[in-house]
mmCIF file of N, CA and C in Angstrom:
data_model
loop_
_atom_site.group_PDB
_atom_site.id
_atom_site.type_symbol
_atom_site.label_atom_id
_atom_site.label_comp_id
_atom_site.label_asym_id
_atom_site.label_seq_id
_atom_site.Cartn_x
_atom_site.Cartn_y
_atom_site.Cartn_z
ATOM 1 N N UNK T 1 232.123 -41.808 170.393
ATOM 2 C CA UNK T 1 231.674 -41.928 169.029
ATOM 3 C C UNK T 1 231.237 -43.372 168.816
ATOM 4 N N UNK T 2 230.106 -43.555 168.179
ATOM 5 C CA UNK T 2 229.654 -44.883 167.789
ATOM 6 C C UNK T 2 229.522 -44.934 166.282
ATOM 7 N N UNK T 3 229.832 -46.079 165.696
ATOM 8 C CA UNK T 3 229.734 -46.242 164.251
ATOM 9 C C UNK T 3 228.877 -47.450 163.927
ATOM 10 N N UNK T 4 228.117 -47.345 162.847
ATOM 11 C CA UNK T 4 227.298 -48.468 162.377
ATOM 12 C C UNK T 4 227.423 -48.519 160.864
ATOM 13 N N UNK T 5 227.617 -49.697 160.323
ATOM 14 C CA UNK T 5 227.687 -49.891 158.877
ATOM 15 C C UNK T 5 226.504 -50.748 158.486
ATOM 16 N N UNK T 6 225.711 -50.261 157.528
ATOM 17 C CA UNK T 6 224.555 -51.039 157.089
ATOM 18 C C UNK T 6 224.459 -50.984 155.578
ATOM 19 N N UNK T 7 223.683 -51.920 155.033
ATOM 20 C CA UNK T 7 223.532 -52.016 153.585
ATOM 21 C C UNK T 7 222.056 -51.975 153.229
ATOM 22 N N UNK T 8 221.748 -51.262 152.152
ATOM 23 C CA UNK T 8 220.392 -51.234 151.604
ATOM 24 C C UNK T 8 220.431 -52.006 150.299
ATOM 25 N N UNK T 9 219.564 -52.964 150.134
ATOM 26 C CA UNK T 9 219.556 -53.757 148.903
ATOM 27 C C UNK T 9 218.192 -53.665 148.237
ATOM 28 N N UNK T 10 218.017 -52.678 147.392
ATOM 29 C CA UNK T 10 216.731 -52.548 146.704
ATOM 30 C C UNK T 10 216.532 -53.679 145.699
ATOM 31 N N UNK T 11 215.325 -54.137 145.595
ATOM 32 C CA UNK T 11 214.949 -55.172 144.623
ATOM 33 C C UNK T 11 213.843 -54.612 143.756
ATOM 34 N N UNK T 12 213.511 -55.066 142.627
ATOM 35 C CA UNK T 12 214.121 -56.155 141.870
ATOM 36 C C UNK T 12 215.385 -55.702 141.157
ATOM 37 N N UNK T 13 215.867 -56.549 140.265
ATOM 38 C CA UNK T 13 217.109 -56.261 139.550
ATOM 39 C C UNK T 13 216.965 -55.011 138.697
ATOM 40 N N UNK T 14 218.013 -54.269 138.395
ATOM 41 C CA UNK T 14 219.386 -54.622 138.712
ATOM 42 C C UNK T 14 219.678 -54.434 140.188
ATOM 43 N N UNK T 15 220.430 -55.345 140.754
ATOM 44 C CA UNK T 15 220.749 -55.301 142.175
ATOM 45 C C UNK T 15 221.815 -54.241 142.418
ATOM 46 N N UNK T 16 221.614 -53.470 143.401
ATOM 47 C CA UNK T 16 222.535 -52.382 143.719
ATOM 48 C C UNK T 16 222.740 -52.351 145.219
ATOM 49 N N UNK T 17 223.949 -52.599 145.666
ATOM 50 C CA UNK T 17 224.251 -52.567 147.096
ATOM 51 C C UNK T 17 224.664 -51.161 147.499
ATOM 52 N N UNK T 18 224.120 -50.701 148.592
ATOM 53 C CA UNK T 18 224.477 -49.391 149.143
ATOM 54 C C UNK T 18 224.939 -49.607 150.572
ATOM 55 N N UNK T 19 226.152 -49.189 150.856
ATOM 56 C CA UNK T 19 226.659 -49.270 152.209
ATOM 57 C C UNK T 19 226.687 -47.875 152.794
ATOM 58 N N UNK T 20 226.319 -47.782 154.052
ATOM 59 C CA UNK T 20 226.241 -46.489 154.711
ATOM 60 C C UNK T 20 226.931 -46.588 156.063
ATOM 61 N N UNK T 21 227.806 -45.641 156.344
ATOM 62 C CA UNK T 21 228.458 -45.544 157.637
ATOM 63 C C UNK T 21 227.773 -44.430 158.412
ATOM 64 N N UNK T 22 227.306 -44.746 159.615
ATOM 65 C CA UNK T 22 226.617 -43.766 160.460
ATOM 66 C C UNK T 22 227.479 -43.503 161.696
ATOM 67 N N UNK T 23 227.733 -42.237 162.009
ATOM 68 C CA UNK T 23 228.469 -41.861 163.217
ATOM 69 C C UNK T 23 227.483 -41.256 164.205
ATOM 70 N N UNK T 24 227.505 -41.763 165.448
ATOM 71 C CA UNK T 24 226.605 -41.296 166.507
ATOM 72 C C UNK T 24 227.415 -40.655 167.624
ATOM 73 N N UNK T 25 226.824 -39.636 168.245
ATOM 74 C CA UNK T 25 227.441 -39.032 169.425
ATOM 75 C C UNK T 25 227.201 -39.952 170.620
ATOM 76 N N UNK T 26 227.834 -39.649 171.725
ATOM 77 C CA UNK T 26 227.676 -40.474 172.923
ATOM 78 C C UNK T 26 226.235 -40.533 173.411
ATOM 79 N N UNK T 27 225.460 -39.469 173.168
ATOM 80 C CA UNK T 27 224.062 -39.468 173.608
ATOM 81 C C UNK T 27 223.108 -40.032 172.554
ATOM 82 N N UNK T 28 223.645 -40.620 171.476
ATOM 83 C CA UNK T 28 222.813 -41.331 170.510
ATOM 84 C C UNK T 28 222.352 -40.549 169.297
ATOM 85 N N UNK T 29 222.713 -39.287 169.184
ATOM 86 C CA UNK T 29 222.303 -38.488 168.033
ATOM 87 C C UNK T 29 223.160 -38.828 166.815
ATOM 88 N N UNK T 30 222.522 -38.866 165.636
ATOM 89 C CA UNK T 30 223.272 -39.086 164.405
ATOM 90 C C UNK T 30 224.040 -37.822 164.062
ATOM 91 N N UNK T 31 225.341 -37.940 163.984
ATOM 92 C CA UNK T 31 226.200 -36.800 163.694
ATOM 93 C C UNK T 31 226.534 -36.746 162.210
ATOM 94 N N UNK T 32 226.748 -37.923 161.597
ATOM 95 C CA UNK T 32 227.141 -37.956 160.193
ATOM 96 C C UNK T 32 226.775 -39.289 159.577
ATOM 97 N N UNK T 33 226.562 -39.267 158.256
ATOM 98 C CA UNK T 33 226.426 -40.508 157.498
ATOM 99 C C UNK T 33 227.271 -40.373 156.243
ATOM 100 N N UNK T 34 227.839 -41.500 155.826
ATOM 101 C CA UNK T 34 228.716 -41.521 154.658
ATOM 102 C C UNK T 34 228.288 -42.670 153.761
ATOM 103 N N UNK T 35 228.096 -42.383 152.479
ATOM 104 C CA UNK T 35 227.821 -43.419 151.485
ATOM 105 C C UNK T 35 228.811 -43.255 150.341
ATOM 106 N N UNK T 36 228.910 -44.283 149.521
ATOM 107 C CA UNK T 36 229.768 -44.217 148.337
ATOM 108 C C UNK T 36 228.924 -43.696 147.193
ATOM 109 N N UNK T 37 229.469 -42.764 146.417
ATOM 110 C CA UNK T 37 228.742 -42.178 145.303
ATOM 111 C C UNK T 37 228.401 -43.193 144.230
ATOM 112 N N UNK T 38 227.519 -42.799 143.318
ATOM 113 C CA UNK T 38 227.020 -43.688 142.273
ATOM 114 C C UNK T 38 228.122 -44.375 141.477
ATOM 115 N N UNK T 39 229.177 -43.695 141.184
ATOM 116 C CA UNK T 39 230.257 -44.277 140.387
ATOM 117 C C UNK T 39 231.507 -44.546 141.216
ATOM 118 N N UNK T 40 231.373 -44.541 142.515
ATOM 119 C CA UNK T 40 232.458 -44.833 143.465
ATOM 120 C C UNK T 40 233.666 -43.917 143.329
ATOM 121 N N UNK T 41 233.513 -42.789 142.710
ATOM 122 C CA UNK T 41 234.608 -41.839 142.605
ATOM 123 C C UNK T 41 234.606 -40.822 143.726
ATOM 124 N N UNK T 42 233.607 -40.904 144.582
ATOM 125 C CA UNK T 42 233.507 -39.953 145.679
ATOM 126 C C UNK T 42 232.659 -40.519 146.804
ATOM 127 N N UNK T 43 232.813 -39.928 147.992
ATOM 128 C CA UNK T 43 231.978 -40.226 149.143
ATOM 129 C C UNK T 43 230.926 -39.130 149.256
ATOM 130 N N UNK T 44 229.740 -39.503 149.670
ATOM 131 C CA UNK T 44 228.678 -38.535 149.941
ATOM 132 C C UNK T 44 228.537 -38.458 151.458
ATOM 133 N N UNK T 45 228.842 -37.303 152.019
ATOM 134 C CA UNK T 45 228.829 -37.112 153.468
ATOM 135 C C UNK T 45 227.653 -36.213 153.832
ATOM 136 N N UNK T 46 226.881 -36.652 154.808
ATOM 137 C CA UNK T 46 225.776 -35.858 155.341
ATOM 138 C C UNK T 46 226.081 -35.562 156.803
ATOM 139 N N UNK T 47 225.947 -34.307 157.188
ATOM 140 C CA UNK T 47 226.238 -33.876 158.559
ATOM 141 C C UNK T 47 225.023 -33.140 159.123
ATOM 142 N N UNK T 48 223.961 -33.861 159.471
ATOM 143 C CA UNK T 48 222.737 -33.194 159.921
ATOM 144 C C UNK T 48 222.914 -32.365 161.187
ATOM 145 N N UNK T 49 223.886 -32.711 162.028
ATOM 146 C CA UNK T 49 224.074 -31.975 163.278
ATOM 147 C C UNK T 49 224.567 -30.550 163.054
ATOM 148 N N UNK T 50 225.142 -30.278 161.874
ATOM 149 C CA UNK T 50 225.604 -28.916 161.563
ATOM 150 C C UNK T 50 224.908 -28.349 160.330
ATOM 151 N N UNK T 51 223.841 -29.006 159.883
ATOM 152 C CA UNK T 51 223.029 -28.487 158.788
ATOM 153 C C UNK T 51 223.555 -28.731 157.389
ATOM 154 N N UNK T 52 224.495 -29.660 157.219
ATOM 155 C CA UNK T 52 225.027 -29.971 155.890
ATOM 156 C C UNK T 52 224.322 -31.226 155.391
ATOM 157 N N UNK T 53 223.547 -31.092 154.314
ATOM 158 C CA UNK T 53 222.811 -32.250 153.807
ATOM 159 C C UNK T 53 223.646 -33.102 152.873
ATOM 160 N N UNK T 54 224.501 -32.493 152.056
ATOM 161 C CA UNK T 54 225.339 -33.257 151.133
ATOM 162 C C UNK T 54 226.671 -32.555 150.925
ATOM 163 N N UNK T 55 227.730 -33.290 151.192
ATOM 164 C CA UNK T 55 229.089 -32.810 150.928
ATOM 165 C C UNK T 55 229.791 -33.923 150.161
ATOM 166 N N UNK T 56 230.296 -33.630 148.973
ATOM 167 C CA UNK T 56 230.999 -34.631 148.177
ATOM 168 C C UNK T 56 232.499 -34.555 148.467
ATOM 169 N N UNK T 57 233.115 -35.733 148.633
ATOM 170 C CA UNK T 57 234.551 -35.822 148.895
ATOM 171 C C UNK T 57 235.130 -36.849 147.933
ATOM 172 N N UNK T 58 236.211 -36.489 147.242
ATOM 173 C CA UNK T 58 236.855 -37.418 146.319
ATOM 174 C C UNK T 58 237.269 -38.694 147.050
ATOM 175 N N UNK T 59 237.109 -39.826 146.387
ATOM 176 C CA UNK T 59 237.413 -41.122 146.992
ATOM 177 C C UNK T 59 238.893 -41.256 147.367
ATOM 178 N N UNK T 60 239.762 -40.488 146.748
ATOM 179 C CA UNK T 60 241.177 -40.580 147.079
ATOM 180 C C UNK T 60 241.553 -39.706 148.276
ATOM 181 N N UNK T 61 240.535 -39.135 148.962
ATOM 182 C CA UNK T 61 240.779 -38.291 150.137
ATOM 183 C C UNK T 61 239.936 -38.753 151.332
ATOM 184 N N UNK T 62 240.058 -40.012 151.758
ATOM 185 C CA UNK T 62 239.236 -40.475 152.883
ATOM 186 C C UNK T 62 239.503 -39.710 154.168
ATOM 187 N N UNK T 63 240.716 -39.168 154.321
ATOM 188 C CA UNK T 63 241.030 -38.373 155.504
ATOM 189 C C UNK T 63 240.141 -37.134 155.593
ATOM 190 N N UNK T 64 239.689 -36.604 154.460
ATOM 191 C CA UNK T 64 238.791 -35.441 154.473
ATOM 192 C C UNK T 64 237.429 -35.812 155.041
ATOM 193 N N UNK T 65 236.998 -37.052 154.797
ATOM 194 C CA UNK T 65 235.735 -37.529 155.380
ATOM 195 C C UNK T 65 235.860 -37.565 156.900
ATOM 196 N N UNK T 66 236.965 -38.094 157.389
ATOM 197 C CA UNK T 66 237.203 -38.160 158.835
ATOM 198 C C UNK T 66 237.239 -36.756 159.432
ATOM 199 N N UNK T 67 237.916 -35.834 158.771
ATOM 200 C CA UNK T 67 237.977 -34.449 159.260
ATOM 201 C C UNK T 67 236.589 -33.822 159.356
ATOM 202 N N UNK T 68 235.744 -34.047 158.346
ATOM 203 C CA UNK T 68 234.372 -33.505 158.369
ATOM 204 C C UNK T 68 233.573 -34.080 159.534
ATOM 205 N N UNK T 69 233.682 -35.391 159.726
ATOM 206 C CA UNK T 69 232.931 -36.031 160.812
ATOM 207 C C UNK T 69 233.390 -35.508 162.167
ATOM 208 N N UNK T 70 234.683 -35.457 162.388
ATOM 209 C CA UNK T 70 235.192 -34.977 163.679
ATOM 210 C C UNK T 70 234.823 -33.523 163.934
ATOM 211 N N UNK T 71 234.816 -32.698 162.899
ATOM 212 C CA UNK T 71 234.445 -31.286 163.070
ATOM 213 C C UNK T 71 232.970 -31.136 163.421
ATOM 214 N N UNK T 72 232.131 -32.095 163.021
ATOM 215 C CA UNK T 72 230.706 -32.003 163.290
ATOM 216 C C UNK T 72 230.319 -32.505 164.678
ATOM 217 N N UNK T 73 231.220 -33.246 165.340
ATOM 218 C CA UNK T 73 230.899 -33.770 166.672
ATOM 219 C C UNK T 73 230.780 -32.650 167.682
ATOM 220 N N UNK T 74 229.819 -32.791 168.598
ATOM 221 C CA UNK T 74 229.670 -31.771 169.631
ATOM 222 C C UNK T 74 230.937 -31.703 170.502
ATOM 223 N N UNK T 75 231.302 -30.513 170.868
ATOM 224 C CA UNK T 75 232.484 -30.331 171.708
ATOM 225 C C UNK T 75 232.141 -30.702 173.143
ATOM 226 N N UNK T 76 233.055 -31.407 173.792
ATOM 227 C CA UNK T 76 232.869 -31.796 175.189
ATOM 228 C C UNK T 76 233.039 -30.568 176.088
ATOM 229 N N UNK T 77 232.204 -30.483 177.084
ATOM 230 C CA UNK T 77 232.343 -29.397 178.059
ATOM 231 C C UNK T 77 233.069 -29.921 179.283
ATOM 232 N N UNK T 78 233.976 -29.140 179.810
ATOM 233 C CA UNK T 78 234.767 -29.581 180.968
ATOM 234 C C UNK T 78 234.067 -29.241 182.249
#
Protein backbone atom coordinates (compact mmCIF):
# COMPACT_ATOMS: atom_id res chain seq x y z
CA UNK A 1 0.00 0.00 0.00
CA UNK A 2 1.27 3.47 -0.82
CA UNK A 3 -0.15 6.70 0.59
CA UNK A 4 0.15 10.28 -0.61
CA UNK A 5 -1.19 13.41 1.09
CA UNK A 6 -1.64 16.51 -1.04
CA UNK A 7 -3.33 19.87 -0.76
CA UNK A 8 -5.32 21.87 -3.30
CA UNK A 9 -5.34 25.61 -2.70
CA UNK A 10 -7.78 27.37 -4.99
CA UNK A 11 -7.32 31.11 -5.42
CA UNK A 12 -8.50 33.90 -5.17
CA UNK A 13 -9.94 34.42 -1.72
CA UNK A 14 -11.66 33.09 0.25
CA UNK A 15 -8.78 30.69 0.69
CA UNK A 16 -9.82 27.12 1.21
CA UNK A 17 -7.34 24.33 1.89
CA UNK A 18 -8.26 20.84 0.76
CA UNK A 19 -6.21 17.88 1.88
CA UNK A 20 -6.55 14.57 0.12
CA UNK A 21 -5.20 11.18 1.12
CA UNK A 22 -4.61 8.82 -1.82
CA UNK A 23 -4.08 5.06 -1.34
CA UNK A 24 -2.29 3.17 -4.14
CA UNK A 25 -1.94 -0.55 -4.73
CA UNK A 26 1.51 -2.07 -5.17
CA UNK A 27 1.16 -1.83 -8.96
CA UNK A 28 0.39 1.91 -8.79
CA UNK A 29 -3.39 1.95 -9.24
CA UNK A 30 -5.41 4.41 -7.16
CA UNK A 31 -7.50 2.34 -4.79
CA UNK A 32 -9.03 5.09 -2.64
CA UNK A 33 -9.02 8.80 -1.93
CA UNK A 34 -10.16 10.52 1.24
CA UNK A 35 -10.96 14.20 1.77
CA UNK A 36 -12.48 16.11 4.66
CA UNK A 37 -16.06 17.23 4.09
CA UNK A 38 -17.06 20.87 3.71
CA UNK A 39 -17.85 21.32 7.39
CA UNK A 40 -15.30 18.79 8.69
CA UNK A 41 -18.03 16.65 10.22
CA UNK A 42 -17.33 13.79 7.87
CA UNK A 43 -14.80 12.19 5.53
CA UNK A 44 -15.57 11.80 1.84
CA UNK A 45 -14.20 8.46 0.64
CA UNK A 46 -13.90 7.52 -3.03
CA UNK A 47 -13.14 3.92 -3.99
CA UNK A 48 -12.79 3.86 -7.79
CA UNK A 49 -11.36 0.33 -7.80
CA UNK A 50 -14.73 -1.04 -6.62
CA UNK A 51 -16.99 1.51 -8.32
CA UNK A 52 -17.84 3.67 -5.29
CA UNK A 53 -17.65 7.35 -6.21
CA UNK A 54 -18.68 8.86 -2.86
CA UNK A 55 -19.07 7.32 0.57
CA UNK A 56 -19.57 9.63 3.57
CA UNK A 57 -18.14 8.59 6.94
CA UNK A 58 -18.68 10.49 10.20
CA UNK A 59 -15.50 12.20 11.41
CA UNK A 60 -15.76 10.40 14.75
CA UNK A 61 -15.35 7.02 12.96
CA UNK A 62 -11.92 7.14 11.27
CA UNK A 63 -11.63 3.37 11.69
CA UNK A 64 -14.52 3.02 9.20
CA UNK A 65 -12.44 4.87 6.60
CA UNK A 66 -9.59 2.41 7.13
CA UNK A 67 -12.00 -0.54 6.85
CA UNK A 68 -13.37 0.79 3.53
CA UNK A 69 -9.89 1.30 2.10
CA UNK A 70 -8.66 -2.14 3.13
CA UNK A 71 -11.78 -3.82 1.73
CA UNK A 72 -11.19 -2.12 -1.63
CA UNK A 73 -7.59 -3.34 -2.00
CA UNK A 74 -7.06 -6.16 -4.46
CA UNK A 75 -6.63 -9.52 -2.78
CA UNK A 76 -3.18 -11.07 -3.06
CA UNK A 77 -2.99 -14.34 -4.94
CA UNK A 78 -0.81 -17.08 -3.47
